[in-house]
mmCIF file of C-alpha atoms in Angstrom:
data_model
loop_
_atom_site.group_PDB
_atom_site.id
_atom_site.type_symbol
_atom_site.label_atom_id
_atom_site.label_comp_id
_atom_site.label_asym_id
_atom_site.label_seq_id
_atom_site.Cartn_x
_atom_site.Cartn_y
_atom_site.Cartn_z
ATOM 1 C CA UNK R 266 -39.290 22.851 -24.530
ATOM 2 C CA UNK R 267 -40.886 19.536 -24.068
ATOM 3 C CA UNK R 268 -38.143 18.003 -25.893
ATOM 4 C CA UNK R 269 -35.405 20.010 -24.001
ATOM 5 C CA UNK R 270 -36.967 18.749 -20.801
ATOM 6 C CA UNK R 271 -36.607 15.141 -21.377
ATOM 7 C CA UNK R 272 -33.228 15.134 -22.848
ATOM 8 C CA UNK R 273 -32.542 16.721 -19.876
ATOM 9 C CA UNK R 274 -33.909 14.231 -17.737
ATOM 10 C CA UNK R 275 -32.484 11.489 -19.888
ATOM 11 C CA UNK R 276 -28.926 13.264 -19.201
ATOM 12 C CA UNK R 277 -29.621 13.600 -15.300
ATOM 13 C CA UNK R 278 -30.848 9.862 -15.285
ATOM 14 C CA UNK R 279 -27.296 8.819 -17.522
ATOM 15 C CA UNK R 280 -25.130 10.644 -14.916
ATOM 16 C CA UNK R 281 -27.180 9.177 -12.092
ATOM 17 C CA UNK R 282 -26.869 5.661 -13.193
ATOM 18 C CA UNK R 283 -23.303 6.352 -13.666
ATOM 19 C CA UNK R 284 -22.511 7.771 -10.470
ATOM 20 C CA UNK R 285 -24.229 4.655 -9.203
ATOM 21 C CA UNK R 286 -22.067 2.290 -11.649
ATOM 22 C CA UNK R 287 -18.712 4.525 -10.040
ATOM 23 C CA UNK R 288 -19.989 3.725 -6.721
ATOM 24 C CA UNK R 289 -20.444 0.228 -7.785
ATOM 25 C CA UNK R 290 -16.847 -0.541 -8.640
ATOM 26 C CA UNK R 291 -15.742 0.885 -5.383
ATOM 27 C CA UNK R 292 -17.399 -1.495 -3.711
ATOM 28 C CA UNK R 293 -16.711 -4.479 -5.820
ATOM 29 C CA UNK R 294 -13.592 -3.645 -5.243
ATOM 30 C CA UNK R 295 -13.991 -3.281 -1.322
ATOM 31 C CA UNK R 296 -15.479 -6.821 -1.475
ATOM 32 C CA UNK R 297 -12.887 -8.812 -3.298
ATOM 33 C CA UNK R 298 -14.504 -9.602 -6.204
ATOM 34 C CA UNK R 299 -12.256 -9.655 -8.535
ATOM 35 C CA UNK R 300 -9.540 -11.646 -6.362
ATOM 36 C CA UNK R 301 -11.900 -14.591 -5.652
ATOM 37 C CA UNK R 302 -13.970 -14.619 -9.208
ATOM 38 C CA UNK R 303 -10.698 -14.277 -11.520
ATOM 39 C CA UNK R 304 -8.609 -17.174 -12.323
ATOM 40 C CA UNK R 305 -5.627 -15.237 -11.903
ATOM 41 C CA UNK R 306 -2.812 -17.717 -11.697
ATOM 42 C CA UNK R 307 -4.227 -19.077 -14.915
ATOM 43 C CA UNK R 308 -4.919 -15.837 -16.487
ATOM 44 C CA UNK R 309 -8.425 -15.830 -16.660
ATOM 45 C CA UNK R 310 -10.727 -13.386 -17.562
ATOM 46 C CA UNK R 311 -11.415 -10.882 -14.852
ATOM 47 C CA UNK R 312 -14.889 -12.369 -12.718
ATOM 48 C CA UNK R 313 -15.311 -15.124 -15.348
ATOM 49 C CA UNK R 314 -14.789 -17.367 -12.101
ATOM 50 C CA UNK R 315 -12.761 -20.845 -12.276
ATOM 51 C CA UNK R 316 -10.315 -19.966 -9.755
ATOM 52 C CA UNK R 317 -9.875 -23.009 -7.480
ATOM 53 C CA UNK R 318 -10.804 -22.223 -3.351
ATOM 54 C CA UNK R 319 -8.638 -25.284 -1.533
ATOM 55 C CA UNK R 320 -10.595 -25.535 2.029
ATOM 56 C CA UNK R 321 -10.785 -28.583 4.410
ATOM 57 C CA UNK R 322 -14.003 -29.946 3.082
ATOM 58 C CA UNK R 323 -12.456 -29.909 -0.691
ATOM 59 C CA UNK R 324 -11.805 -27.667 -3.696
ATOM 60 C CA UNK R 325 -14.811 -25.117 -4.613
ATOM 61 C CA UNK R 326 -14.562 -23.227 -8.295
ATOM 62 C CA UNK R 327 -15.980 -19.632 -7.658
ATOM 63 C CA UNK R 328 -18.395 -18.889 -10.807
ATOM 64 C CA UNK R 329 -18.635 -16.225 -13.552
ATOM 65 C CA UNK R 330 -20.075 -12.965 -12.698
ATOM 66 C CA UNK R 331 -19.696 -11.235 -15.612
ATOM 67 C CA UNK R 332 -23.322 -10.057 -17.274
ATOM 68 C CA UNK R 333 -22.995 -12.912 -20.117
ATOM 69 C CA UNK R 334 -27.367 -14.091 -20.476
ATOM 70 C CA UNK R 335 -25.618 -17.664 -20.307
ATOM 71 C CA UNK R 336 -23.063 -18.880 -18.192
ATOM 72 C CA UNK R 337 -22.877 -15.502 -16.491
ATOM 73 C CA UNK R 338 -25.057 -13.437 -14.167
ATOM 74 C CA UNK R 339 -26.523 -11.691 -17.418
ATOM 75 C CA UNK R 340 -30.076 -12.716 -16.667
ATOM 76 C CA UNK R 341 -30.668 -12.519 -13.209
ATOM 77 C CA UNK R 342 -33.152 -9.630 -11.652
ATOM 78 C CA UNK R 343 -32.459 -7.531 -9.096
ATOM 79 C CA UNK R 344 -33.867 -9.622 -6.323
ATOM 80 C CA UNK R 345 -32.157 -12.540 -7.817
ATOM 81 C CA UNK R 346 -29.166 -10.944 -7.380
ATOM 82 C CA UNK R 347 -30.078 -9.448 -4.012
ATOM 83 C CA UNK R 348 -31.158 -12.866 -2.681
ATOM 84 C CA UNK R 349 -27.554 -14.703 -4.088
ATOM 85 C CA UNK R 350 -25.525 -11.810 -2.639
ATOM 86 C CA UNK R 351 -27.234 -11.388 0.815
ATOM 87 C CA UNK R 352 -29.235 -14.264 1.577
ATOM 88 C CA UNK R 353 -27.000 -17.450 -0.304
ATOM 89 C CA UNK R 354 -29.617 -18.559 -2.566
ATOM 90 C CA UNK R 355 -29.430 -18.909 -6.099
ATOM 91 C CA UNK R 356 -31.660 -18.001 -8.712
ATOM 92 C CA UNK R 357 -32.777 -21.531 -9.459
ATOM 93 C CA UNK R 358 -33.306 -21.851 -5.791
ATOM 94 C CA UNK R 359 -30.619 -23.905 -4.415
ATOM 95 C CA UNK R 360 -28.643 -22.841 -1.632
ATOM 96 C CA UNK R 361 -24.806 -21.341 -2.131
ATOM 97 C CA UNK R 362 -21.734 -23.379 -0.266
ATOM 98 C CA UNK R 363 -20.194 -20.999 2.814
ATOM 99 C CA UNK R 364 -17.219 -20.736 0.705
ATOM 100 C CA UNK R 365 -19.478 -17.633 -0.571
ATOM 101 C CA UNK R 366 -19.296 -15.074 2.158
ATOM 102 C CA UNK R 367 -22.738 -14.610 1.975
ATOM 103 C CA UNK R 368 -22.679 -14.782 5.510
ATOM 104 C CA UNK R 369 -20.893 -11.692 5.809
ATOM 105 C CA UNK R 370 -22.898 -10.140 2.452
ATOM 106 C CA UNK R 371 -26.036 -10.090 4.395
ATOM 107 C CA UNK R 372 -25.116 -7.289 6.816
ATOM 108 C CA UNK R 373 -24.654 -5.413 3.126
ATOM 109 C CA UNK R 374 -27.446 -2.536 2.524
ATOM 110 C CA UNK R 375 -29.905 -2.990 -0.206
ATOM 111 C CA UNK R 376 -28.319 0.162 -2.133
ATOM 112 C CA UNK R 377 -24.691 -1.277 -2.099
ATOM 113 C CA UNK R 378 -25.317 -4.486 -3.035
ATOM 114 C CA UNK R 379 -27.391 -3.341 -6.268
ATOM 115 C CA UNK R 380 -25.052 -1.348 -7.046
ATOM 116 C CA UNK R 381 -22.266 -3.648 -7.225
ATOM 117 C CA UNK R 382 -24.759 -4.974 -9.536
ATOM 118 C CA UNK R 383 -24.696 -2.323 -11.906
ATOM 119 C CA UNK R 384 -20.904 -2.145 -11.978
ATOM 120 C CA UNK R 385 -20.845 -6.143 -12.818
ATOM 121 C CA UNK R 386 -23.334 -5.131 -15.523
ATOM 122 C CA UNK R 387 -21.257 -3.069 -16.801
ATOM 123 C CA UNK R 388 -18.901 -5.180 -18.045
ATOM 124 C CA UNK R 389 -17.559 -7.159 -20.735
ATOM 125 C CA UNK R 390 -19.769 -10.599 -21.069
ATOM 126 C CA UNK R 391 -17.675 -13.420 -20.948
ATOM 127 C CA UNK R 392 -19.293 -16.957 -21.942
ATOM 128 C CA UNK R 393 -17.356 -19.221 -19.575
ATOM 129 C CA UNK R 394 -19.142 -22.248 -18.272
ATOM 130 C CA UNK R 395 -18.751 -22.380 -14.611
ATOM 131 C CA UNK R 396 -16.736 -25.258 -13.392
ATOM 132 C CA UNK R 397 -18.491 -28.419 -10.310
ATOM 133 C CA UNK R 398 -16.926 -27.947 -7.258
ATOM 134 C CA UNK R 399 -14.409 -30.804 -6.418
ATOM 135 C CA UNK R 400 -15.848 -31.704 -2.882
ATOM 136 C CA UNK R 401 -16.691 -35.155 -1.734
ATOM 137 C CA UNK R 402 -20.168 -36.223 -0.035
ATOM 138 C CA UNK R 403 -21.531 -35.263 2.626
ATOM 139 C CA UNK R 404 -20.023 -31.635 2.213
ATOM 140 C CA UNK R 405 -21.203 -32.053 -1.370
ATOM 141 C CA UNK R 406 -24.627 -32.758 -1.016
ATOM 142 C CA UNK R 407 -26.639 -29.386 -1.301
ATOM 143 C CA UNK R 408 -29.867 -30.146 0.793
ATOM 144 C CA UNK R 409 -27.971 -30.125 3.828
ATOM 145 C CA UNK R 410 -27.374 -26.431 3.925
ATOM 146 C CA UNK R 411 -30.741 -25.847 5.259
ATOM 147 C CA UNK R 412 -29.489 -27.603 8.700
ATOM 148 C CA UNK R 413 -25.909 -25.625 8.191
ATOM 149 C CA UNK R 414 -27.796 -22.592 7.785
ATOM 150 C CA UNK R 415 -29.909 -23.064 10.943
ATOM 151 C CA UNK R 416 -26.988 -23.268 13.067
ATOM 152 C CA UNK R 417 -24.652 -20.983 11.385
ATOM 153 C CA UNK R 418 -26.303 -18.229 9.324
ATOM 154 C CA UNK R 419 -27.790 -15.149 10.971
ATOM 155 C CA UNK R 420 -28.884 -12.903 8.343
ATOM 156 C CA UNK R 421 -29.861 -9.370 8.745
ATOM 157 C CA UNK R 422 -28.297 -5.553 8.330
ATOM 158 C CA UNK R 423 -25.382 -4.664 9.794
ATOM 159 C CA UNK R 424 -25.935 -3.034 13.087
ATOM 160 C CA UNK R 425 -23.144 -0.849 15.070
ATOM 161 C CA UNK R 426 -22.466 -0.811 18.561
ATOM 162 C CA UNK R 427 -24.054 2.324 20.118
ATOM 163 C CA UNK R 428 -21.201 3.804 21.718
ATOM 164 C CA UNK R 429 -19.877 4.010 17.966
ATOM 165 C CA UNK R 430 -18.126 6.866 16.580
ATOM 166 C CA UNK R 431 -19.058 7.132 13.034
ATOM 167 C CA UNK R 432 -16.000 6.230 11.810
ATOM 168 C CA UNK R 433 -15.819 2.561 13.838
ATOM 169 C CA UNK R 434 -19.186 2.821 12.747
ATOM 170 C CA UNK R 435 -17.784 2.817 9.271
ATOM 171 C CA UNK R 436 -15.067 0.846 9.816
ATOM 172 C CA UNK R 437 -17.603 -2.055 11.327
ATOM 173 C CA UNK R 438 -19.570 -1.987 8.137
ATOM 174 C CA UNK R 439 -16.451 -2.582 5.936
ATOM 175 C CA UNK R 440 -14.818 -5.591 7.940
ATOM 176 C CA UNK R 441 -18.315 -7.192 9.126
ATOM 177 C CA UNK R 442 -19.813 -6.855 5.934
ATOM 178 C CA UNK R 443 -18.235 -6.051 2.751
ATOM 179 C CA UNK R 444 -14.159 -6.309 2.998
ATOM 180 C CA UNK R 445 -15.640 -9.577 4.664
ATOM 181 C CA UNK R 446 -12.636 -10.096 7.426
ATOM 182 C CA UNK R 447 -14.058 -12.461 9.894
ATOM 183 C CA UNK R 448 -14.646 -15.193 6.917
ATOM 184 C CA UNK R 449 -10.778 -15.890 7.149
ATOM 185 C CA UNK R 450 -9.666 -14.422 10.319
ATOM 186 C CA UNK R 451 -12.003 -16.013 12.507
ATOM 187 C CA UNK R 452 -11.411 -20.202 12.961
ATOM 188 C CA UNK R 453 -14.149 -22.191 12.429
ATOM 189 C CA UNK R 454 -15.105 -25.733 13.915
ATOM 190 C CA UNK R 455 -15.352 -28.610 12.074
ATOM 191 C CA UNK R 456 -18.298 -28.342 10.196
ATOM 192 C CA UNK R 457 -17.183 -24.876 8.730
ATOM 193 C CA UNK R 458 -19.215 -22.415 11.142
ATOM 194 C CA UNK R 459 -17.184 -19.682 12.200
ATOM 195 C CA UNK R 460 -16.487 -19.515 15.727
ATOM 196 C CA UNK R 461 -18.054 -16.435 17.367
ATOM 197 C CA UNK R 462 -15.964 -16.251 20.603
ATOM 198 C CA UNK R 463 -12.820 -15.547 18.931
ATOM 199 C CA UNK R 464 -14.051 -13.247 15.888
ATOM 200 C CA UNK R 465 -10.985 -11.681 14.365
ATOM 201 C CA UNK R 466 -8.691 -14.008 16.816
ATOM 202 C CA UNK R 467 -7.198 -15.813 13.932
ATOM 203 C CA UNK R 468 -6.977 -19.123 12.668
ATOM 204 C CA UNK R 469 -4.196 -21.886 12.408
ATOM 205 C CA UNK R 470 -5.690 -23.130 9.122
ATOM 206 C CA UNK R 471 -7.707 -20.221 7.547
ATOM 207 C CA UNK R 472 -8.384 -20.179 3.854
ATOM 208 C CA UNK R 473 -6.644 -22.453 1.600
ATOM 209 C CA UNK R 474 -4.666 -23.615 4.277
ATOM 210 C CA UNK R 475 -2.798 -20.732 5.628
ATOM 211 C CA UNK R 476 -2.270 -19.280 9.053
ATOM 212 C CA UNK R 477 -4.149 -16.104 9.563
ATOM 213 C CA UNK R 478 -2.944 -13.600 12.150
ATOM 214 C CA UNK R 479 -4.912 -12.618 15.053
ATOM 215 C CA UNK R 480 -6.337 -8.942 14.063
ATOM 216 C CA UNK R 481 -7.797 -8.055 17.506
ATOM 217 C CA UNK R 482 -5.934 -5.238 19.352
ATOM 218 C CA UNK R 483 -4.420 -8.028 22.080
ATOM 219 C CA UNK R 484 -0.686 -6.616 22.979
ATOM 220 C CA UNK R 485 0.441 -10.583 22.771
ATOM 221 C CA UNK R 486 -0.661 -12.204 19.871
ATOM 222 C CA UNK R 487 -2.859 -9.432 17.868
ATOM 223 C CA UNK R 488 -2.022 -6.143 16.797
ATOM 224 C CA UNK R 489 -2.206 -3.975 19.943
ATOM 225 C CA UNK R 490 1.316 -2.670 19.382
ATOM 226 C CA UNK R 491 0.038 -1.387 16.204
ATOM 227 C CA UNK R 492 -1.395 2.684 15.284
ATOM 228 C CA UNK R 493 -4.109 2.821 13.619
ATOM 229 C CA UNK R 494 -1.780 4.713 11.031
ATOM 230 C CA UNK R 495 0.232 1.587 10.828
ATOM 231 C CA UNK R 496 -2.761 -0.483 10.129
ATOM 232 C CA UNK R 497 -3.659 2.280 7.384
ATOM 233 C CA UNK R 498 -0.763 1.554 5.926
ATOM 234 C CA UNK R 499 -0.193 -1.761 6.028
ATOM 235 C CA UNK R 500 -3.750 -1.825 4.058
ATOM 236 C CA UNK R 501 -2.039 0.496 1.288
ATOM 237 C CA UNK R 502 1.170 -1.377 0.352
ATOM 238 C CA UNK R 503 1.147 -4.523 2.617
ATOM 239 C CA UNK R 504 4.427 -3.165 4.881
ATOM 240 C CA UNK R 505 4.459 -3.764 8.580
ATOM 241 C CA UNK R 506 5.979 -1.992 10.966
ATOM 242 C CA UNK R 507 8.545 -4.134 11.404
ATOM 243 C CA UNK R 508 9.062 -3.420 7.762
ATOM 244 C CA UNK R 509 8.485 -6.978 6.831
ATOM 245 C CA UNK R 510 6.338 -7.242 3.895
ATOM 246 C CA UNK R 511 3.032 -9.241 3.815
ATOM 247 C CA UNK R 512 2.962 -12.527 1.699
ATOM 248 C CA UNK R 513 0.007 -15.086 0.649
ATOM 249 C CA UNK R 514 -3.338 -14.718 0.346
ATOM 250 C CA UNK R 515 -3.698 -11.205 2.474
ATOM 251 C CA UNK R 516 -0.693 -9.731 -0.332
ATOM 252 C CA UNK R 517 -3.671 -10.513 -3.270
ATOM 253 C CA UNK R 518 -6.016 -8.750 -0.596
ATOM 254 C CA UNK R 519 -4.565 -5.824 -0.656
ATOM 255 C CA UNK R 520 -3.312 -5.465 -4.256
ATOM 256 C CA UNK R 521 -7.242 -6.134 -5.583
ATOM 257 C CA UNK R 522 -8.939 -4.390 -2.565
ATOM 258 C CA UNK R 523 -7.997 -2.941 0.153
ATOM 259 C CA UNK R 524 -5.481 -0.742 -1.324
ATOM 260 C CA UNK R 525 -8.493 0.760 -3.710
ATOM 261 C CA UNK R 526 -9.891 1.944 -0.467
ATOM 262 C CA UNK R 527 -10.149 5.647 0.355
ATOM 263 C CA UNK R 528 -7.759 7.163 3.214
ATOM 264 C CA UNK R 529 -10.984 7.683 4.955
ATOM 265 C CA UNK R 530 -12.411 4.262 4.489
ATOM 266 C CA UNK R 531 -9.177 2.477 5.492
ATOM 267 C CA UNK R 532 -8.801 4.919 8.638
ATOM 268 C CA UNK R 533 -12.257 3.641 9.566
ATOM 269 C CA UNK R 534 -11.103 -0.323 9.285
ATOM 270 C CA UNK R 535 -8.344 0.695 11.287
ATOM 271 C CA UNK R 536 -10.381 2.651 14.243
ATOM 272 C CA UNK R 537 -12.999 -0.229 13.929
ATOM 273 C CA UNK R 538 -9.998 -3.234 15.086
ATOM 274 C CA UNK R 539 -8.849 -0.952 17.246
ATOM 275 C CA UNK R 540 -11.967 -0.813 18.966
ATOM 276 C CA UNK R 541 -13.090 -4.312 19.378
ATOM 277 C CA UNK R 542 -12.325 -6.506 21.959
ATOM 278 C CA UNK R 543 -8.405 -8.165 22.475
ATOM 279 C CA UNK R 544 -8.682 -11.950 22.927
ATOM 280 C CA UNK R 545 -5.635 -13.844 23.385
ATOM 281 C CA UNK R 546 -5.253 -16.702 20.865
ATOM 282 C CA UNK R 547 -1.781 -17.278 19.708
ATOM 283 C CA UNK R 548 -1.769 -19.067 16.338
ATOM 284 C CA UNK R 549 0.783 -21.790 16.229
#
């Protein structure tokens, strides 16, 4: 009887662990981790890093997040993973550059963050050294990040508006924390901090030098004339209401992230985007 109970308990534990890992796979897709941490153009191993991210400050190369203990995150504890993902602090204690969107991931729940870790730890480890960033001084000086953080980093969980419906609250969590839309769709100042007064209102020089559209519900310059169904359809297949298809980085986001989400979550994102204040901001 004791052996049976022990076997049953182990089976339940294994089932629960697999459920967490499966949830982590979904959240990892939502977070866009594959697209950033895989050097797709050069056929790099999934999640092994090395993808160049071009910014006005130089080129940042994404790190290896496979469970290799030497070159990846295989030796990280739960606490170290949470500190990296949500606080932007590495296990060795240095600050990450905000090319890594910890400024959005800070709003993620610990439960979701650790589910992502569970999934990443289930992957095959890849031994691949991280590549040094190609960033000039003074932007390459990590110690200056403490000042940047004082100015632009606000840690803490996502808190939905008190009047938000359940779908809008869920959509806000997805947009502001997991899919981190504001990191690209909100313009940045000369120090690389986002301008909260133009939240999601687009950027003339966004990620990798691309123009990023206004996704507030402004009729003239944003998505005010898009229905929620239009938004859901766009996130699933990249087709816009005028039957033009998306190009550039957003195409990759849809292919590897948004198209993997459930219909309910896509509808929640659409509901949230239609609920935020419209901002008239024409991207030239």
